[in-house]
mmCIF file of C-alpha atoms in Angstrom:
data_model
loop_
_atom_site.group_PDB
_atom_site.id
_atom_site.type_symbol
_atom_site.label_atom_id
_atom_site.label_comp_id
_atom_site.label_asym_id
_atom_site.label_seq_id
_atom_site.Cartn_x
_atom_site.Cartn_y
_atom_site.Cartn_z
ATOM 1 C CA MET A 30 86.361 90.842 143.735
ATOM 2 C CA LYS A 31 88.964 93.367 142.712
ATOM 3 C CA LYS A 32 90.152 91.186 139.815
ATOM 4 C CA LEU A 33 86.478 90.911 138.700
ATOM 5 C CA PHE A 34 85.967 94.735 138.936
ATOM 6 C CA ILE A 35 89.180 95.278 136.740
ATOM 7 C CA PHE A 36 88.038 92.699 134.310
ATOM 8 C CA ILE A 37 84.519 94.288 133.736
ATOM 9 C CA LEU A 38 86.225 97.625 133.509
ATOM 10 C CA LEU A 39 88.696 96.561 130.792
ATOM 11 C CA THR A 40 85.891 94.869 128.927
ATOM 12 C CA VAL A 41 83.624 97.960 128.908
ATOM 13 C CA ALA A 42 86.604 100.032 127.812
ATOM 14 C CA GLY A 43 87.322 97.712 125.063
ATOM 15 C CA MET A 44 83.816 97.807 123.827
ATOM 16 C CA CYS A 45 83.905 101.646 123.813
ATOM 17 C CA THR A 46 87.056 101.684 121.822
ATOM 18 C CA VAL A 47 85.577 99.356 119.163
ATOM 19 C CA SER A 48 82.394 101.385 118.735
ATOM 20 C CA ALA A 49 84.423 104.557 118.474
ATOM 21 C CA GLN A 50 86.544 103.047 115.734
ATOM 22 C CA SER A 51 83.522 101.721 113.851
ATOM 23 C CA GLN A 52 82.416 105.145 113.152
ATOM 24 C CA TYR A 53 84.954 105.475 110.406
ATOM 25 C CA LYS A 54 85.055 103.587 107.037
ATOM 26 C CA PHE A 55 88.375 102.607 105.483
ATOM 27 C CA ILE A 56 87.914 101.923 101.734
ATOM 28 C CA SER A 57 90.604 101.003 99.276
ATOM 29 C CA GLU A 58 89.871 102.212 95.777
ATOM 30 C CA SER A 59 92.297 101.024 93.103
ATOM 31 C CA ILE A 60 93.774 100.541 90.381
ATOM 32 C CA ASP A 61 95.486 102.163 87.702
ATOM 33 C CA THR A 62 98.662 100.916 86.104
ATOM 34 C CA ALA A 63 101.628 102.983 84.600
ATOM 35 C CA LEU A 64 103.902 101.733 81.988
ATOM 36 C CA ASN A 65 107.184 103.745 81.397
ATOM 37 C CA ALA A 66 106.560 107.728 81.639
ATOM 38 C CA ASP A 67 102.988 107.966 82.358
ATOM 39 C CA THR A 68 100.198 109.931 84.175
ATOM 40 C CA ILE A 69 97.787 107.672 86.056
ATOM 41 C CA ALA A 70 94.673 108.650 88.144
ATOM 42 C CA VAL A 71 92.741 106.657 90.685
ATOM 43 C CA ASN A 72 89.223 108.096 91.186
ATOM 44 C CA VAL A 73 86.527 107.946 93.858
ATOM 45 C CA THR A 74 83.440 109.516 92.629
ATOM 46 C CA ASN A 75 80.028 110.371 94.071
ATOM 47 C CA MET A 76 81.165 110.075 97.782
ATOM 48 C CA PRO A 77 78.072 110.498 99.844
ATOM 49 C CA SER A 78 79.738 111.699 103.254
ATOM 50 C CA ASN A 79 82.509 113.404 105.082
ATOM 51 C CA LEU A 80 85.977 112.604 103.845
ATOM 52 C CA LYS A 81 88.554 112.613 106.502
ATOM 53 C CA SER A 82 91.817 111.745 104.549
ATOM 54 C CA ILE A 83 93.028 110.088 101.332
ATOM 55 C CA THR A 84 96.296 108.155 101.157
ATOM 56 C CA GLY A 85 98.009 107.678 97.738
ATOM 57 C CA THR A 86 100.277 104.871 97.280
ATOM 58 C CA LEU A 87 102.442 104.040 94.110
ATOM 59 C CA LYS A 88 103.899 100.591 94.176
ATOM 60 C CA ARG A 89 106.668 100.071 91.700
ATOM 61 C CA LEU A 90 106.380 96.473 90.162
ATOM 62 C CA SER A 91 109.456 96.372 87.799
ATOM 63 C CA GLY A 92 111.916 98.478 86.153
ATOM 64 C CA SER A 93 113.060 101.939 87.420
ATOM 65 C CA ILE A 94 111.855 105.446 87.732
ATOM 66 C CA THR A 95 114.720 107.704 86.486
ATOM 67 C CA THR A 96 113.315 111.115 87.162
ATOM 68 C CA ALA A 97 111.510 111.843 90.501
ATOM 69 C CA GLY A 98 107.713 112.185 90.027
ATOM 70 C CA TYR A 99 104.896 113.507 92.117
ATOM 71 C CA ALA A 100 101.330 112.835 93.114
ATOM 72 C CA LEU A 101 98.532 115.288 94.082
ATOM 73 C CA VAL A 102 94.891 115.188 95.122
ATOM 74 C CA GLN A 103 92.501 116.758 92.857
ATOM 75 C CA VAL A 104 88.585 117.353 93.500
ATOM 76 C CA THR A 105 85.557 117.979 91.448
ATOM 77 C CA ASN A 106 81.774 118.094 91.852
ATOM 78 C CA ASP A 107 80.889 117.481 88.104
ATOM 79 C CA ALA A 108 83.531 114.678 87.269
ATOM 80 C CA PHE A 109 84.691 116.810 84.176
ATOM 81 C CA VAL A 110 86.771 119.697 85.541
ATOM 82 C CA TRP A 111 89.364 118.602 88.106
ATOM 83 C CA ASN A 112 91.132 120.996 90.273
ATOM 84 C CA ASP A 113 94.079 120.529 92.647
ATOM 85 C CA ALA A 114 92.908 120.326 96.272
ATOM 86 C CA ASN A 115 96.067 121.978 97.581
ATOM 87 C CA THR A 116 99.718 122.381 96.731
ATOM 88 C CA ASP A 117 100.996 119.455 99.228
ATOM 89 C CA THR A 118 102.330 116.818 96.917
ATOM 90 C CA LEU A 119 103.908 113.434 97.359
ATOM 91 C CA LYS A 120 107.430 113.448 95.732
ATOM 92 C CA PHE A 121 108.497 110.046 94.886
ATOM 93 C CA THR A 122 111.612 108.238 93.622
ATOM 94 C CA ASN A 123 112.788 104.839 92.447
ATOM 95 C CA THR A 124 111.728 102.889 95.608
ATOM 96 C CA GLN A 125 109.177 100.201 95.673
ATOM 97 C CA TYR A 126 106.578 101.921 97.726
ATOM 98 C CA ASN A 127 106.005 105.645 97.889
ATOM 99 C CA SER A 128 102.907 106.757 99.940
ATOM 100 C CA LYS A 129 101.355 109.943 101.400
ATOM 101 C CA THR A 130 98.119 110.790 103.546
ATOM 102 C CA TRP A 131 96.446 114.080 103.038
ATOM 103 C CA THR A 132 93.949 115.109 105.560
ATOM 104 C CA PHE A 133 90.636 117.215 105.254
ATOM 105 C CA THR A 134 88.961 119.189 107.666
ATOM 106 C CA THR A 135 86.161 120.450 105.502
ATOM 107 C CA THR A 136 85.027 119.145 102.221
ATOM 108 C CA SER A 137 82.416 120.579 99.731
ATOM 109 C CA PHE A 138 83.264 118.161 96.852
ATOM 110 C CA ASN A 139 81.787 114.610 96.036
ATOM 111 C CA SER A 140 84.548 113.233 93.824
ATOM 112 C CA TYR A 141 88.403 112.874 94.506
ATOM 113 C CA ARG A 142 91.377 111.429 92.704
ATOM 114 C CA VAL A 143 94.950 111.038 93.209
ATOM 115 C CA VAL A 144 97.142 111.739 89.996
ATOM 116 C CA PHE A 145 100.499 110.179 89.984
ATOM 117 C CA ARG A 146 102.927 111.708 87.232
ATOM 118 C CA ILE A 147 105.977 109.695 86.148
ATOM 119 C CA PRO A 148 108.133 111.784 84.007
ATOM 120 C CA THR A 149 110.681 109.335 82.739
ATOM 121 C CA GLY A 150 111.539 105.674 83.444
ATOM 122 C CA THR A 151 111.263 102.190 82.023
ATOM 123 C CA GLU A 152 108.952 100.840 84.806
ATOM 124 C CA THR A 153 105.694 99.221 85.531
ATOM 125 C CA SER A 154 103.785 100.722 88.687
ATOM 126 C CA ILE A 155 100.446 100.543 90.068
ATOM 127 C CA GLY A 156 98.668 103.357 91.965
ATOM 128 C CA TYR A 157 96.184 102.798 94.790
ATOM 129 C CA LEU A 158 93.766 105.257 96.662
ATOM 130 C CA THR A 159 92.496 104.590 100.229
ATOM 131 C CA TYR A 160 90.144 107.006 101.948
ATOM 132 C CA VAL A 161 88.759 107.288 105.305
ATOM 133 C CA ARG A 162 85.368 108.922 105.606
ATOM 134 C CA ARG A 163 82.793 109.279 108.396
ATOM 135 C CA PRO A 164 79.422 107.752 107.441
ATOM 136 C CA ASP A 165 76.512 109.946 106.845
ATOM 137 C CA GLU A 166 74.330 110.490 109.866
#
């Protein structure tokens, strides 16, 4: 009887965990590719709900980045004028993967992008943007 009670309790707890996690959507938007010294941007436009976080990832496919670059999040409501969301940047070097997550407590924009700036190098890289949002209620 005690084992049955523990099993039922764990089952109910597991279902609660699954339903709590399903309130958030994890969506990966990509891709933009850089060749040598370049600036690339990965955009998400017309987002209809509450943004929780954005993760920018730069994957170096070949070659090398000779001067450290950086990535930042930009925001807009009209998709024409982009402004920096904050001063917190991802500084990346000549490694295969560089990634950073930016979190948001309040948002008043409907379009976001991660801009990767590669100052010098003879490389091919690809930029990814993954975001987490709470669905509209």
